[in-house]
XYZ file of C-alpha atoms in Angstrom:
713
model
C 0.129 0.156 -0.164
C 0.963 3.147 -0.621
C 0.466 6.095 1.353
C 1.583 9.452 1.635
C 3.689 9.946 4.633
C 2.777 13.511 5.208
C -0.640 12.226 5.909
C -2.372 9.882 7.956
C -4.601 7.332 6.333
C -6.691 5.344 8.390
C -8.482 2.010 6.266
C -10.425 -0.321 8.191
C -10.560 -4.233 7.726
C -11.684 -6.866 8.989
C -9.311 -9.849 8.631
C -10.966 -13.139 8.331
C -9.498 -15.888 9.386
C -7.490 -14.172 12.148
C -8.611 -14.726 15.541
C -12.320 -14.357 15.283
C -15.273 -13.606 12.945
C -15.545 -9.310 14.948
C -11.469 -9.261 14.916
C -11.226 -6.150 14.192
C -7.967 -3.787 13.395
C -7.561 -0.265 12.509
C -4.351 0.396 9.807
C -2.424 3.818 10.970
C 0.711 3.777 9.043
C 3.088 2.672 9.667
C 1.408 0.332 11.943
C -2.230 -2.073 12.599
C -3.476 -1.202 15.785
C -6.004 -3.679 17.446
C -9.120 -2.644 18.239
C -11.690 -4.442 21.155
C -14.335 -5.192 19.162
C -18.125 -3.822 20.509
C -19.132 -5.348 23.995
C -22.451 -6.932 24.447
C -24.991 -7.846 27.335
C -26.854 -10.833 28.046
C -29.695 -9.515 29.148
C -32.150 -11.892 30.117
C -32.204 -16.036 28.869
C -35.067 -17.921 28.506
C -34.926 -21.879 28.742
C -38.414 -22.327 27.268
C -38.637 -25.060 30.483
C -42.272 -26.073 29.259
C -40.953 -26.412 25.475
C -38.012 -28.522 26.173
C -39.975 -30.720 28.920
C -41.962 -31.543 26.476
C -39.119 -32.488 24.228
C -37.598 -34.360 25.731
C -40.193 -36.183 28.544
C -38.818 -34.108 31.685
C -41.724 -31.772 32.076
C -42.494 -33.847 35.436
C -39.776 -32.175 37.238
C -41.156 -30.172 40.067
C -38.235 -28.130 39.008
C -37.890 -24.178 38.161
C -34.009 -25.931 36.406
C -33.503 -27.004 32.969
C -33.446 -31.099 32.777
C -32.861 -32.544 29.488
C -31.423 -35.423 28.237
C -29.071 -35.840 25.995
C -28.496 -37.252 22.655
C -31.128 -34.442 21.623
C -31.852 -30.203 20.419
C -32.787 -28.291 22.942
C -33.771 -24.291 23.323
C -33.422 -21.270 24.176
C -34.284 -17.709 23.772
C -31.048 -14.952 25.140
C -31.968 -11.839 25.580
C -29.103 -9.040 24.753
C -28.530 -5.330 25.327
C -28.315 -4.974 21.654
C -29.309 -6.443 18.528
C -27.744 -8.853 17.483
C -24.757 -8.254 14.702
C -22.332 -10.892 14.257
C -19.700 -8.856 12.114
C -19.714 -6.973 15.925
C -20.813 -9.839 18.499
C -19.526 -12.857 18.555
C -20.726 -15.452 21.758
C -20.839 -19.011 22.491
C -22.017 -20.827 25.864
C -19.973 -23.129 28.329
C -20.963 -25.807 30.700
C -19.415 -26.290 33.385
C -19.159 -29.152 36.367
C -17.549 -30.622 39.213
C -15.037 -28.790 41.455
C -12.233 -28.550 38.405
C -13.731 -28.226 34.824
C -11.730 -29.260 32.587
C -12.453 -30.229 28.525
C -10.365 -33.639 29.303
C -12.357 -34.618 31.423
C -15.433 -33.404 29.793
C -16.722 -31.589 32.479
C -15.901 -27.634 30.624
C -18.126 -27.863 27.971
C -17.531 -24.493 25.451
C -20.551 -25.276 22.873
C -19.496 -23.236 19.857
C -21.680 -20.755 17.520
C -22.442 -23.300 13.832
C -23.746 -22.742 10.310
C -25.547 -26.790 11.081
C -25.366 -29.590 13.820
C -23.778 -32.230 13.834
C -25.588 -34.719 16.813
C -22.479 -36.241 17.457
C -20.633 -33.005 18.185
C -22.356 -29.847 20.432
C -22.758 -27.010 18.398
C -25.848 -24.230 19.094
C -26.629 -22.691 16.094
C -29.089 -18.908 15.654
C -32.789 -20.132 14.486
C -34.884 -16.945 14.871
C -33.997 -13.041 16.076
C -36.393 -11.264 17.737
C -35.261 -7.405 18.026
C -32.506 -7.898 21.059
C -33.959 -11.746 21.514
C -31.344 -14.672 19.673
C -34.036 -18.264 18.988
C -30.856 -20.429 19.492
C -30.902 -24.259 19.245
C -28.570 -26.184 21.325
C -27.182 -30.100 20.337
C -26.111 -32.775 22.838
C -24.269 -35.052 21.438
C -25.383 -38.287 22.958
C -21.818 -39.398 24.857
C -22.341 -36.977 26.731
C -21.532 -36.944 30.835
C -24.198 -37.368 32.654
C -23.738 -34.314 35.718
C -24.966 -31.288 35.888
C -23.453 -28.400 34.381
C -23.447 -24.888 35.213
C -24.712 -22.474 32.248
C -22.460 -19.801 31.126
C -22.438 -17.580 28.020
C -19.031 -16.063 27.079
C -17.929 -13.934 24.295
C -14.941 -15.216 21.577
C -12.625 -13.165 24.829
C -14.189 -15.961 26.918
C -15.236 -13.452 29.235
C -18.214 -14.226 30.290
C -21.185 -12.143 30.105
C -23.959 -14.172 31.950
C -24.231 -16.747 34.522
C -27.202 -18.773 34.945
C -28.655 -19.025 38.612
C -30.289 -22.596 38.597
C -28.020 -25.065 36.724
C -28.623 -27.033 34.031
C -29.410 -31.001 34.063
C -27.770 -33.552 31.925
C -29.971 -37.071 31.803
C -29.561 -40.090 29.265
C -32.175 -40.652 26.595
C -33.519 -43.970 26.593
C -35.903 -42.370 23.628
C -32.548 -41.991 21.676
C -30.992 -44.144 19.472
C -27.540 -43.240 20.035
C -28.151 -43.391 23.793
C -26.425 -46.703 25.331
C -29.580 -46.945 27.237
C -32.368 -46.637 24.138
C -35.187 -48.434 24.803
C -37.511 -48.891 21.604
C -41.317 -49.881 22.603
C -43.138 -46.765 24.375
C -45.248 -48.708 26.746
C -42.573 -49.476 28.703
C -40.824 -46.066 28.751
C -43.908 -45.571 30.193
C -43.613 -47.946 32.731
C -39.321 -47.816 33.755
C -38.774 -43.790 33.413
C -42.127 -41.984 33.784
C -43.862 -43.893 35.922
C -43.708 -41.893 39.936
C -45.888 -45.081 41.554
C -44.856 -48.775 41.646
C -45.396 -51.641 43.668
C -42.868 -54.033 45.064
C -44.199 -57.532 46.229
C -43.424 -60.038 49.747
C -44.841 -62.218 51.825
C -43.457 -65.886 51.038
C -43.741 -67.638 47.705
C -46.945 -69.997 47.818
C -48.588 -65.256 50.019
C -47.602 -63.100 47.712
C -48.741 -59.360 48.601
C -48.200 -56.298 46.809
C -45.812 -52.938 49.008
C -46.869 -50.029 47.291
C -43.988 -47.906 47.112
C -43.715 -44.064 45.888
C -40.578 -43.680 43.402
C -40.631 -39.832 43.332
C -38.273 -39.169 40.553
C -39.978 -36.410 39.720
C -39.348 -34.707 43.118
C -36.957 -32.244 43.408
C -35.357 -33.681 46.074
C -34.658 -36.425 44.491
C -33.533 -34.912 41.292
C -31.005 -32.361 43.872
C -29.979 -35.775 45.787
C -28.831 -38.189 43.225
C -26.474 -35.881 41.246
C -25.350 -34.268 44.122
C -24.127 -38.699 45.716
C -22.952 -38.907 41.482
C -20.714 -35.920 42.025
C -19.014 -37.833 44.919
C -18.479 -39.801 42.442
C -14.791 -39.580 40.119
C -15.487 -39.186 36.622
C -13.826 -42.004 35.284
C -16.328 -44.291 37.728
C -19.470 -42.875 36.174
C -18.405 -42.409 32.806
C -22.072 -45.045 31.505
C -24.718 -46.516 32.758
C -22.605 -49.625 33.547
C -20.497 -47.709 36.134
C -23.280 -45.352 37.362
C -25.942 -48.281 37.909
C -22.928 -49.704 40.195
C -21.665 -46.214 42.010
C -25.998 -45.465 42.932
C -26.042 -48.923 43.998
C -23.195 -48.492 46.111
C -23.947 -45.231 47.557
C -27.530 -45.865 48.288
C -26.437 -47.654 51.752
C -24.161 -46.617 54.564
C -21.603 -49.269 54.714
C -18.445 -47.753 52.931
C -19.139 -44.058 51.994
C -21.157 -42.923 54.887
C -24.629 -43.387 51.484
C -28.591 -42.762 51.910
C -29.730 -45.883 54.435
C -28.469 -47.612 57.162
C -29.265 -51.568 56.937
C -31.070 -53.143 59.689
C -31.940 -56.553 60.214
C -32.783 -56.926 64.142
C -35.719 -55.723 65.988
C -33.892 -52.795 67.425
C -34.608 -49.795 65.646
C -34.547 -46.964 68.491
C -32.901 -43.607 67.064
C -34.595 -44.495 63.275
C -37.756 -45.240 61.708
C -38.559 -48.853 61.034
C -38.093 -49.694 57.496
C -42.284 -50.847 57.200
C -42.955 -47.382 57.724
C -41.216 -45.829 54.722
C -43.549 -45.630 51.367
C -41.472 -43.700 48.965
C -37.787 -42.784 48.377
C -38.363 -38.867 49.066
C -39.180 -39.013 52.485
C -35.601 -41.326 53.027
C -33.744 -38.623 50.435
C -35.336 -35.722 52.564
C -34.444 -36.758 56.063
C -30.633 -37.749 54.184
C -30.039 -34.158 52.614
C -31.891 -32.017 56.289
C -29.073 -34.208 58.406
C -26.184 -35.044 56.407
C -26.184 -38.468 58.076
C -27.627 -41.942 56.854
C -30.908 -42.820 57.268
C -32.023 -45.212 59.979
C -33.305 -47.638 59.393
C -33.292 -49.515 55.860
C -34.119 -53.734 54.497
C -34.233 -54.966 51.067
C -37.329 -53.075 49.591
C -36.380 -49.787 50.535
C -32.844 -50.023 49.370
C -34.788 -51.184 46.162
C -36.784 -48.658 46.194
C -33.799 -46.042 46.381
C -32.508 -47.899 43.423
C -34.757 -47.658 41.032
C -35.836 -43.718 42.050
C -32.450 -42.782 41.543
C -31.574 -44.845 38.550
C -34.734 -43.059 36.636
C -33.863 -40.138 37.923
C -30.814 -39.916 35.773
C -32.850 -41.512 33.461
C -31.550 -45.904 33.453
C -34.968 -47.582 32.490
C -35.325 -49.573 36.217
C -38.055 -51.844 37.221
C -38.109 -53.137 41.060
C -38.214 -56.942 40.973
C -39.294 -59.276 43.829
C -37.369 -63.097 44.212
C -38.677 -65.613 46.617
C -36.860 -68.076 48.685
C -33.466 -65.914 47.426
C -30.425 -67.378 48.773
C -27.504 -66.028 50.200
C -24.744 -67.363 48.923
C -21.711 -67.008 51.331
C -18.771 -69.099 50.207
C -19.716 -68.528 46.527
C -19.891 -71.836 45.832
C -23.287 -71.849 44.220
C -25.258 -73.877 46.601
C -27.577 -73.281 49.620
C -26.462 -75.987 52.001
C -28.455 -76.450 55.105
C -26.928 -78.529 58.137
C -28.590 -81.155 60.670
C -27.736 -83.135 63.515
C -27.771 -86.845 63.844
C -30.698 -85.031 66.166
C -32.731 -83.680 63.639
C -31.486 -80.419 65.384
C -31.088 -77.411 63.002
C -27.124 -76.159 62.889
C -26.586 -72.916 62.490
C -23.456 -72.276 63.414
C -22.617 -74.667 59.866
C -24.808 -73.657 58.106
C -23.631 -70.299 56.887
C -25.487 -69.701 53.967
C -29.157 -68.331 54.919
C -32.697 -67.599 52.090
C -34.710 -64.874 52.074
C -38.399 -65.054 52.641
C -38.185 -62.619 49.690
C -35.466 -60.105 48.398
C -35.925 -56.926 45.915
C -33.124 -55.349 44.055
C -33.538 -53.841 40.423
C -33.088 -54.704 36.766
C -31.754 -51.064 34.562
C -31.640 -51.560 30.882
C -28.799 -50.518 28.763
C -26.151 -51.859 26.232
C -22.487 -53.471 27.812
C -19.818 -53.274 25.205
C -17.139 -54.410 28.296
C -19.028 -58.293 27.556
C -19.620 -60.309 24.777
C -22.633 -59.009 22.394
C -25.282 -60.038 23.092
C -25.462 -59.095 27.359
C -27.055 -56.107 27.249
C -30.698 -55.383 27.969
C -31.724 -55.992 31.564
C -28.788 -56.244 33.818
C -29.615 -56.753 37.660
C -28.666 -53.686 40.486
C -28.894 -53.846 44.070
C -28.550 -52.011 46.518
C -29.163 -54.137 49.865
C -25.514 -54.494 51.752
C -25.054 -57.844 51.459
C -21.542 -58.926 50.256
C -18.632 -56.626 49.193
C -17.241 -56.682 45.360
C -14.477 -54.303 44.500
C -13.889 -53.463 48.204
C -17.927 -51.696 47.994
C -21.220 -52.893 49.282
C -22.293 -52.480 45.838
C -24.162 -55.510 43.322
C -23.966 -55.076 39.701
C -25.309 -54.781 37.111
C -25.319 -57.841 36.474
C -26.710 -59.223 32.604
C -30.196 -61.654 33.241
C -28.817 -63.380 30.394
C -25.294 -64.354 31.995
C -27.735 -65.063 35.523
C -30.490 -66.949 33.099
C -27.047 -69.174 31.065
C -24.639 -69.714 34.761
C -21.929 -67.926 32.534
C -20.766 -66.980 36.595
C -17.480 -65.283 35.061
C -18.828 -61.780 33.476
C -19.140 -58.721 34.828
C -20.452 -58.067 37.792
C -21.447 -60.332 40.664
C -23.325 -62.694 38.121
C -22.027 -65.699 40.558
C -24.226 -63.959 43.288
C -27.238 -63.421 41.274
C -27.066 -66.838 39.683
C -27.084 -68.332 43.798
C -29.645 -66.359 44.841
C -32.164 -66.995 41.897
C -30.936 -70.500 40.803
C -28.692 -72.165 43.403
C -29.545 -75.917 44.727
C -30.454 -76.597 48.271
C -28.575 -79.499 49.267
C -29.510 -80.715 52.343
C -26.275 -82.870 54.432
C -26.675 -84.680 57.888
C -24.962 -87.827 60.036
C -25.632 -90.690 61.913
C -24.254 -90.403 64.343
C -21.065 -87.615 66.025
C -18.316 -89.996 64.895
C -19.637 -89.603 61.152
C -18.548 -87.413 58.159
C -21.732 -85.340 56.972
C -23.534 -86.113 53.926
C -25.740 -84.890 50.674
C -28.613 -86.693 52.201
C -31.395 -84.717 50.061
C -31.390 -82.303 47.174
C -33.604 -79.478 46.789
C -33.417 -77.544 43.166
C -36.567 -76.016 43.489
C -37.097 -74.224 46.100
C -34.614 -71.313 45.225
C -36.044 -68.770 42.758
C -39.821 -68.875 43.045
C -42.073 -66.504 41.824
C -39.892 -63.182 40.259
C -41.760 -60.848 39.994
C -42.076 -57.238 38.653
C -45.249 -54.960 38.421
C -46.942 -54.828 35.093
C -46.428 -52.774 32.598
C -49.362 -49.488 33.133
C -49.503 -46.827 35.375
C -52.664 -48.059 36.997
C -51.962 -52.142 37.005
C -50.704 -53.056 40.259
C -50.738 -56.464 39.282
C -47.831 -58.746 40.173
C -45.658 -60.158 36.590
C -43.757 -63.687 36.657
C -40.700 -63.120 35.247
C -39.386 -65.759 36.065
C -38.113 -67.012 32.713
C -36.251 -63.414 32.506
C -33.926 -65.785 35.153
C -33.839 -69.244 34.565
C -34.904 -71.998 32.821
C -38.234 -74.382 33.827
C -37.475 -75.682 36.897
C -35.990 -79.603 35.909
C -35.134 -78.761 32.333
C -32.532 -79.882 30.010
C -31.310 -76.378 30.363
C -31.805 -75.766 33.116
C -29.710 -78.342 34.071
C -26.941 -77.137 31.973
C -27.124 -74.106 33.590
C -26.329 -75.390 37.229
C -24.201 -77.543 35.975
C -21.260 -74.687 33.612
C -22.350 -72.389 36.946
C -20.623 -74.982 39.295
C -17.454 -76.129 37.349
C -17.441 -72.582 37.229
C -16.806 -72.355 40.723
C -14.867 -75.275 41.060
C -18.182 -77.066 42.403
C -19.628 -80.918 41.680
C -22.735 -80.877 41.136
C -24.671 -83.288 43.930
C -27.111 -86.454 42.723
C -30.611 -86.622 43.345
C -31.111 -89.480 46.253
C -33.436 -92.300 46.074
C -35.609 -92.253 48.502
C -39.104 -94.621 49.078
C -40.407 -92.333 51.520
C -41.303 -89.150 51.026
C -42.622 -85.766 53.345
C -44.132 -82.565 52.521
C -44.877 -80.027 55.540
C -47.518 -76.714 55.367
C -49.756 -74.324 56.975
C -53.303 -75.402 56.408
C -53.775 -71.821 55.768
C -51.993 -68.725 55.356
C -51.737 -67.478 59.540
C -52.847 -64.172 60.249
C -50.495 -62.544 63.333
C -51.866 -63.758 66.901
C -52.745 -67.066 65.030
C -51.238 -70.582 66.034
C -49.901 -72.291 63.811
C -51.607 -75.029 62.409
C -48.995 -77.450 59.552
C -49.924 -80.320 57.634
C -47.548 -82.882 57.306
C -47.990 -85.392 54.430
C -46.152 -89.092 55.132
C -45.379 -91.483 51.709
C -44.283 -94.671 51.563
C -44.033 -96.077 48.004
C -41.758 -98.541 48.958
C -43.115 -102.145 49.012
C -42.595 -102.922 52.705
C -43.613 -101.055 56.327
C -41.725 -98.442 57.746
C -40.618 -97.939 60.448
C -39.405 -94.241 60.942
C -38.353 -91.422 63.800
C -40.261 -87.713 62.583
C -38.793 -84.883 64.870
C -40.865 -82.025 63.372
C -38.764 -78.506 64.779
C -39.168 -74.748 63.541
C -37.900 -71.254 64.032
C -38.184 -67.483 64.148
C -37.047 -66.216 61.522
C -35.979 -62.018 60.206
C -37.038 -62.236 57.094
C -33.483 -62.476 55.611
C -34.107 -65.748 57.455
C -31.764 -65.549 60.486
C -32.405 -67.345 63.290
C -33.884 -66.182 65.971
C -35.421 -67.745 68.150
C -35.980 -72.195 67.926
C -39.584 -73.052 68.601
C -40.122 -76.619 70.405
C -39.115 -79.776 69.079
C -41.925 -82.748 68.392
C -40.909 -85.429 68.178
C -42.549 -89.427 66.816
C -42.365 -93.086 66.393
C -44.208 -94.313 63.758
C -45.129 -97.253 61.546
C -45.948 -96.349 58.692
C -47.118 -98.796 55.899
C -46.322 -99.536 52.481
C -47.832 -98.295 49.590
C -49.902 -95.599 51.067
C -49.981 -92.068 52.298
C -50.271 -90.887 56.008
C -51.334 -87.251 57.111
C -50.694 -85.797 60.226
C -51.337 -82.412 62.537
C -48.880 -80.852 64.118
C -49.870 -77.002 66.429
C -47.565 -74.184 67.577
C -48.984 -71.837 69.750
C -48.959 -68.183 68.963
C -47.256 -67.045 72.864
C -44.160 -68.498 71.093
C -43.415 -65.813 68.251
C -46.129 -62.935 69.699
C -42.967 -61.358 71.819
C -40.642 -61.544 68.249
C -43.700 -59.398 66.208
C -41.616 -56.409 65.989
C -39.335 -57.704 63.711
C -41.529 -58.818 61.430
C -40.884 -62.617 61.155
C -41.557 -65.943 59.679
C -41.611 -68.628 60.652
C -39.451 -71.392 59.321
C -40.924 -75.656 60.314
C -38.559 -78.700 58.875
C -39.253 -82.395 59.450
C -36.535 -84.390 59.839
C -37.047 -88.763 59.448
C -34.792 -91.298 60.218
C -36.062 -94.825 58.941
C -34.598 -98.125 60.446
C -35.001 -100.461 57.684
C -32.842 -98.671 55.554
C -31.324 -95.614 57.632
C -32.153 -93.197 54.518
C -32.602 -89.191 55.695
C -34.476 -87.069 54.907
C -35.121 -83.647 55.547
C -37.720 -80.831 54.114
C -38.614 -77.273 55.292
C -41.598 -75.071 54.371
C -41.775 -71.082 55.260
C -45.301 -69.090 57.101
C -46.003 -65.935 56.412
C -47.685 -64.097 59.271
C -50.565 -62.037 57.840
C -51.397 -58.635 58.773
C -54.689 -56.177 58.124
C -54.867 -53.963 55.718
C -55.723 -50.170 56.149
C -58.840 -49.229 54.159
C -58.988 -45.920 53.542
C -63.189 -44.873 54.593
C -65.507 -42.312 52.991
C -62.635 -40.943 50.301
C -64.734 -39.385 47.391
C -63.257 -40.110 43.895
C -62.200 -37.176 43.205
C -61.549 -34.274 44.189
C -61.505 -30.313 43.852
C -57.038 -28.673 43.736
C -56.365 -26.655 46.485
C -59.557 -27.502 48.828
C -59.338 -28.840 52.682
C -59.974 -32.731 52.075
C -61.405 -34.944 54.620
C -61.455 -38.662 54.962
C -60.638 -40.882 57.241
C -58.189 -45.131 57.715
C -58.728 -47.801 59.598
C -56.751 -49.979 61.859
C -57.342 -53.326 63.089
C -55.514 -54.899 66.030
C -55.851 -58.498 65.537
C -54.046 -59.287 68.603
C -55.749 -60.148 72.346
C -52.669 -57.452 74.037
C -53.401 -53.675 73.796
C -51.284 -52.259 71.114
C -48.624 -49.077 72.838
C -47.254 -45.841 71.214
C -48.728 -45.592 67.171
C -48.150 -44.142 64.265
C -49.853 -43.816 60.908
C -48.043 -42.433 57.644
C -49.424 -40.933 54.742
C -47.171 -40.743 51.899
C -48.169 -40.322 48.154
C -47.830 -38.122 45.270
C -50.657 -36.024 46.359
C -48.629 -34.366 49.200
C -45.414 -32.347 49.311
C -44.164 -34.451 52.496
C -44.187 -37.437 54.302
C -47.321 -36.606 57.212
C -46.604 -38.277 60.536
C -50.155 -39.138 62.638
C -49.166 -39.906 66.754
C -52.733 -42.385 68.367
C -53.528 -43.027 71.238
C -53.489 -46.673 72.370
C -55.720 -49.332 71.041
C -56.967 -52.040 72.492
C -56.625 -55.665 71.452
C -59.606 -57.460 68.922
C -60.376 -53.736 68.070
C -60.622 -51.167 65.510
C -59.376 -47.299 65.670
C -60.077 -44.609 62.441
C -58.158 -42.092 62.456
C -59.458 -38.590 60.782
C -57.204 -36.784 58.236
C -57.635 -33.971 56.802
C -54.964 -31.939 53.947
C -55.227 -29.999 50.380
C -54.374 -31.021 47.391
C -51.834 -28.803 45.581
C -51.224 -30.752 41.853
C -53.722 -32.193 39.585
C -54.090 -35.475 38.086
C -54.183 -38.672 39.081
C -52.820 -39.268 42.836
C -51.900 -41.939 44.594
C -51.902 -42.207 48.793
C -50.284 -44.535 50.644
C -50.440 -45.272 54.265
C -48.742 -47.485 56.982
C -48.838 -48.110 60.475
C -46.879 -49.163 63.381
C -46.772 -50.006 66.984
C -44.904 -50.968 69.926
C -46.376 -54.574 69.165
C -46.542 -54.598 65.793
C -46.069 -52.484 62.963
C -45.955 -53.237 58.785
C -49.544 -52.836 58.179
C -50.703 -51.326 54.454
C -52.565 -49.273 52.507
C -53.364 -47.612 49.670
C -55.974 -45.372 47.166
C -55.698 -43.438 44.327
C -58.044 -39.837 43.958
C -58.673 -37.592 41.164
C -57.458 -34.199 41.519
C -59.417 -31.584 39.545
C -58.475 -27.449 38.612
């Protein structure tokens, strides 16, 4: 360029390719001088909560924060201090999470302005303008880190123009084919991601009863708690659905990292809440957040409810599972071993394995790229602290296919879960103290019965049997092959079936209501061609629901001649007084028959479990619908089935009809009588709402009831 040295010639140039598109220089002979781009400020940001919520299936979350799902675009309206001119102004977005955000760990995300959005990359583009407001569309790639982020708007010099007050939560997206938790069935998504009401199942294999649970994944406390827990986790331990589900399994219990809930399976719940008094996850999370201490106390269904809630919060499709006659294999040999001495006494010190009448855990839906092809889909995840896995009390995720096929070496904890649903029960005994214990009977059908989950549908609370998701039909060739594979991989030997010409069965004549005597029916079948002289011993124990013996019941002994090829029946009774003092432990009764034959030296053992039923709480004077914002009054009827007074009585009310759980202390309830509880509340939300009530006292707890009501504007 030629310039008169005596003249100042000023030339304004826009330098493309140097700095950013709005970089400006001024030429004042003989120098180029940098001129700061015209600054712009951000007046406000509209996160389009309702629109984004509908598009991302997050509009049910009770929060003012933005909640979106990865693998999808969302919209923002940004109001500036002046009309946006791309030749003069520059803005971009940043998302930051954690104490030290950085691009390497993907905790610092810089979102550039682009002409076209690429679904596998971060990017934003202007899709509309209105005066000084920009309408932006932002793409979230499907491999984005699941986290709560701080949203910033910056200029080209990284100067912060705006920081959003509320966090931005980014969840898994089971609606996106690019996401590892993609689930193609719409009704399954509605149930396993969006349904905040559920039911678990409890009792015994012969007497299954529903247990309503409020998952409440859209409550503000559930959302904030899930991400607060994940924020304590290293990034490498929360990079995939597998990682996150495993961490949540560890963090819902307090055994290692002072997580949410402290387990207790005894009778003393002093200083805390009895496990059966909890009816939903939000109430537990509220107490945990308030006290900053593990909540006292929980048992398996509480851990299952919490795990299901937290996994649904972050967007992983999850269902709650109940397994009946669930084995706890302590030595990892994939069998459930029971030892009896020659006198028919159960040897608890040798029988370290146990069975839970029922045990609850969660199934989470995800891909498993860390395993051979075909092991994606449902994965068992259990937050109940039973055994350590990699140094922590956590179980899963374990592919259901691996459990079903006995591939017990696959990750994570397939061996433990296989035993829970498919271990052979091996009874061991001996004829005299100087002999070795030997297997006397194998029961291949006891463990893993009626594996259950809730039917699909918001108001479908019926039980669906999914046992065949976990195991092949009992007695089938495939089931035998599976057991042999599991035992081979654990260096255990399969125990052959014994041939017995005397067979016994023991069962309760009816479901036993708490406070009543237990009447057992003993059936003896002699298939031999000769008569048999047998010694029969019937005994039992009072158990906690997870199979721990807390009291021995008196042994009944008899000698009998059982005639050839005949059936003989006996009735055996045990008085209610044998278990009444232990009702606070929600006990079950396990009875066994131990028999020895003098002619053949055969020993036979069989067991049965009796669950004690409780009266259901009954709603009265409850209308089918009510008006939002008006006081609703109704009553709940409580029955005392015992021949003694109930004291220190409390009724709890929970559900999505209310902001938080109510605790209502009650007067003493006389023996064998009814009591009415008057309740008044003001519904604040419209829609089909659920109420769950539970009752407890010093002497007896675990009474439950539930009902629906339509709340209208």
